[in-house]
PDB file of C-alpha atoms in Angstrom:
ATOM      1  CA  MET A   1      94.901  94.042  95.759  1.00  0.00           C
ATOM      2  CA  THR A   2      92.963  93.791  99.008  1.00  0.00           C
ATOM      3  CA  ASP A   3      92.990  96.416 101.753  1.00  0.00           C
ATOM      4  CA  SER A   4      95.154  94.106 103.848  1.00  0.00           C
ATOM      5  CA  ASP A   5      97.616  93.687 100.970  1.00  0.00           C
ATOM      6  CA  THR A   6      97.769  97.451 100.419  1.00  0.00           C
ATOM      7  CA  LYS A   7      98.589  98.097 104.091  1.00  0.00           C
ATOM      8  CA  THR A   8     101.255  95.408 104.043  1.00  0.00           C
ATOM      9  CA  VAL A   9     102.826  96.788 100.861  1.00  0.00           C
ATOM     10  CA  ILE A  10     102.884 100.336 102.266  1.00  0.00           C
ATOM     11  CA  LEU A  11     104.498  99.215 105.525  1.00  0.00           C
ATOM     12  CA  GLU A  12     107.029  96.994 103.767  1.00  0.00           C
ATOM     13  CA  GLU A  13     107.968  99.754 101.336  1.00  0.00           C
ATOM     14  CA  ALA A  14     108.282 102.241 104.201  1.00  0.00           C
ATOM     15  CA  ASN A  15     110.637  99.891 106.014  1.00  0.00           C
ATOM     16  CA  GLU A  16     112.706  99.436 102.857  1.00  0.00           C
ATOM     17  CA  ALA A  17     112.765 103.189 102.193  1.00  0.00           C
ATOM     18  CA  VAL A  18     113.952 104.051 105.715  1.00  0.00           C
ATOM     19  CA  ALA A  19     116.722 101.459 105.432  1.00  0.00           C
ATOM     20  CA  ALA A  20     117.751 102.604 101.944  1.00  0.00           C
ATOM     21  CA  ARG A  21     117.737 106.279 102.889  1.00  0.00           C
ATOM     22  CA  GLU A  22     120.103 105.624 105.772  1.00  0.00           C
ATOM     23  CA  PHE A  23     122.653 104.835 103.062  1.00  0.00           C
ATOM     24  CA  THR A  24     122.049 108.131 101.228  1.00  0.00           C
ATOM     25  CA  HIS A  25     120.877 110.427 104.065  1.00  0.00           C
ATOM     26  CA  GLY A  26     122.719 109.008 107.069  1.00  0.00           C
ATOM     27  CA  GLU A  27     121.324 107.394 110.211  1.00  0.00           C
ATOM     28  CA  CYS A  28     117.707 108.555 110.572  1.00  0.00           C
ATOM     29  CA  VAL A  29     117.785 109.730 114.203  1.00  0.00           C
ATOM     30  CA  GLU A  30     121.015 111.656 113.737  1.00  0.00           C
ATOM     31  CA  ASN A  31     119.688 113.108 110.472  1.00  0.00           C
ATOM     32  CA  ASN A  32     116.516 114.314 112.206  1.00  0.00           C
ATOM     33  CA  LYS A  33     118.598 115.840 115.016  1.00  0.00           C
ATOM     34  CA  ASN A  34     120.662 117.734 112.437  1.00  0.00           C
ATOM     35  CA  ILE A  35     117.517 118.987 110.714  1.00  0.00           C
ATOM     36  CA  ALA A  36     116.035 119.972 114.105  1.00  0.00           C
ATOM     37  CA  ASP A  37     119.140 122.031 114.872  1.00  0.00           C
ATOM     38  CA  LEU A  38     118.910 123.830 111.532  1.00  0.00           C
ATOM     39  CA  TRP A  39     115.174 124.461 111.809  1.00  0.00           C
ATOM     40  CA  SER A  40     115.641 125.667 115.392  1.00  0.00           C
ATOM     41  CA  ALA A  41     118.298 128.148 114.329  1.00  0.00           C
ATOM     42  CA  TYR A  42     116.237 129.352 111.370  1.00  0.00           C
ATOM     43  CA  LEU A  43     112.970 129.686 113.296  1.00  0.00           C
ATOM     44  CA  GLY A  44     114.498 130.917 116.537  1.00  0.00           C
ATOM     45  CA  LEU A  45     112.631 128.315 118.588  1.00  0.00           C
ATOM     46  CA  PRO A  46     113.470 124.815 119.732  1.00  0.00           C
ATOM     47  CA  ILE A  47     112.517 121.947 117.436  1.00  0.00           C
ATOM     48  CA  THR A  48     113.176 118.343 118.438  1.00  0.00           C
ATOM     49  CA  ALA A  49     114.135 115.413 116.220  1.00  0.00           C
ATOM     50  CA  ASP A  50     110.750 113.732 116.624  1.00  0.00           C
ATOM     51  CA  GLU A  51     109.009 116.987 115.698  1.00  0.00           C
ATOM     52  CA  VAL A  52     110.967 116.981 112.442  1.00  0.00           C
ATOM     53  CA  ALA A  53     109.571 113.545 111.579  1.00  0.00           C
ATOM     54  CA  ILE A  54     106.061 114.615 112.580  1.00  0.00           C
ATOM     55  CA  MET A  55     106.275 117.791 110.495  1.00  0.00           C
ATOM     56  CA  MET A  56     107.501 115.749 107.541  1.00  0.00           C
ATOM     57  CA  MET A  57     104.408 113.570 107.967  1.00  0.00           C
ATOM     58  CA  LEU A  58     102.315 116.744 107.900  1.00  0.00           C
ATOM     59  CA  LEU A  59     104.056 117.788 104.678  1.00  0.00           C
ATOM     60  CA  LYS A  60     102.945 114.490 103.158  1.00  0.00           C
ATOM     61  CA  VAL A  61      99.433 114.947 104.579  1.00  0.00           C
ATOM     62  CA  GLY A  62      99.321 118.321 102.834  1.00  0.00           C
ATOM     63  CA  ARG A  63     100.261 116.681  99.565  1.00  0.00           C
ATOM     64  CA  THR A  64      97.351 114.260  99.860  1.00  0.00           C
ATOM     65  CA  LYS A  65      95.002 117.254  99.615  1.00  0.00           C
ATOM     66  CA  SER A  66      95.536 117.118  95.842  1.00  0.00           C
ATOM     67  CA  ARG A  67      93.388 113.975  95.978  1.00  0.00           C
ATOM     68  CA  LYS A  68      95.677 112.245  93.516  1.00  0.00           C
ATOM     69  CA  ALA A  69      96.321 108.671  94.603  1.00  0.00           C
ATOM     70  CA  VAL A  70     100.082 108.731  95.142  1.00  0.00           C
ATOM     71  CA  LYS A  71     101.316 105.714  97.089  1.00  0.00           C
ATOM     72  CA  ASP A  72     104.618 107.463  97.868  1.00  0.00           C
ATOM     73  CA  HIS A  73     102.855 109.904 100.212  1.00  0.00           C
ATOM     74  CA  PHE A  74     101.515 107.058 102.339  1.00  0.00           C
ATOM     75  CA  VAL A  75     104.781 105.121 102.251  1.00  0.00           C
ATOM     76  CA  ASP A  76     106.686 108.200 103.397  1.00  0.00           C
ATOM     77  CA  MET A  77     104.145 108.975 106.158  1.00  0.00           C
ATOM     78  CA  ALA A  78     104.573 105.438 107.502  1.00  0.00           C
ATOM     79  CA  GLY A  79     108.346 105.821 107.387  1.00  0.00           C
ATOM     80  CA  TYR A  80     108.285 109.152 109.200  1.00  0.00           C
ATOM     81  CA  ALA A  81     105.923 107.688 111.827  1.00  0.00           C
ATOM     82  CA  ALA A  82     108.382 104.858 112.415  1.00  0.00           C
ATOM     83  CA  ILE A  83     111.262 107.311 112.781  1.00  0.00           C
ATOM     84  CA  ALA A  84     109.271 109.487 115.221  1.00  0.00           C
ATOM     85  CA  GLY A  85     108.379 106.377 117.205  1.00  0.00           C
ATOM     86  CA  GLU A  86     111.997 105.254 117.326  1.00  0.00           C
ATOM     87  CA  ILE A  87     113.065 108.656 118.600  1.00  0.00           C
ATOM     88  CA  VAL A  88     110.342 109.041 121.241  1.00  0.00           C
ATOM     89  CA  LEU A  89     109.809 105.451 122.346  1.00  0.00           C
ATOM     90  CA  GLY A  90     113.498 104.621 122.079  1.00  0.00           C
ATOM     91  CA  GLY A  91     114.442 107.519 124.320  1.00  0.00           C
ATOM     92  CA  LYS A  92     116.577 109.109 121.597  1.00  0.00           C
ATOM     93  CA  ASN A  93     115.087 112.606 121.744  1.00  0.00           C
ATOM     94  CA  VAL A  94     117.502 115.188 123.024  1.00  0.00           C
ATOM     95  CA  LYS A  95     115.907 118.532 123.816  1.00  0.00           C
TER      96      LYS A  95
END
């Protein structure tokens, strides 16, 4: 598989995963808003929906430190980046 093929596969799988998880987890923006509310209450400081997606990317970044080649980490990071972009660029972030 070439580098170009790998990138395409990761992005395609991320798109499929985000769509599939909407069925099991609910609509992604609303889900991130719900998580933000819970994290805000737990931490006692405001967390926004896009910050949830960004922190989930950081969780996946942390997992890459194991240096094991796990495609799922990269697929999930791409999915979380897309969700964060939808929230911020789509004007869906409610503070």
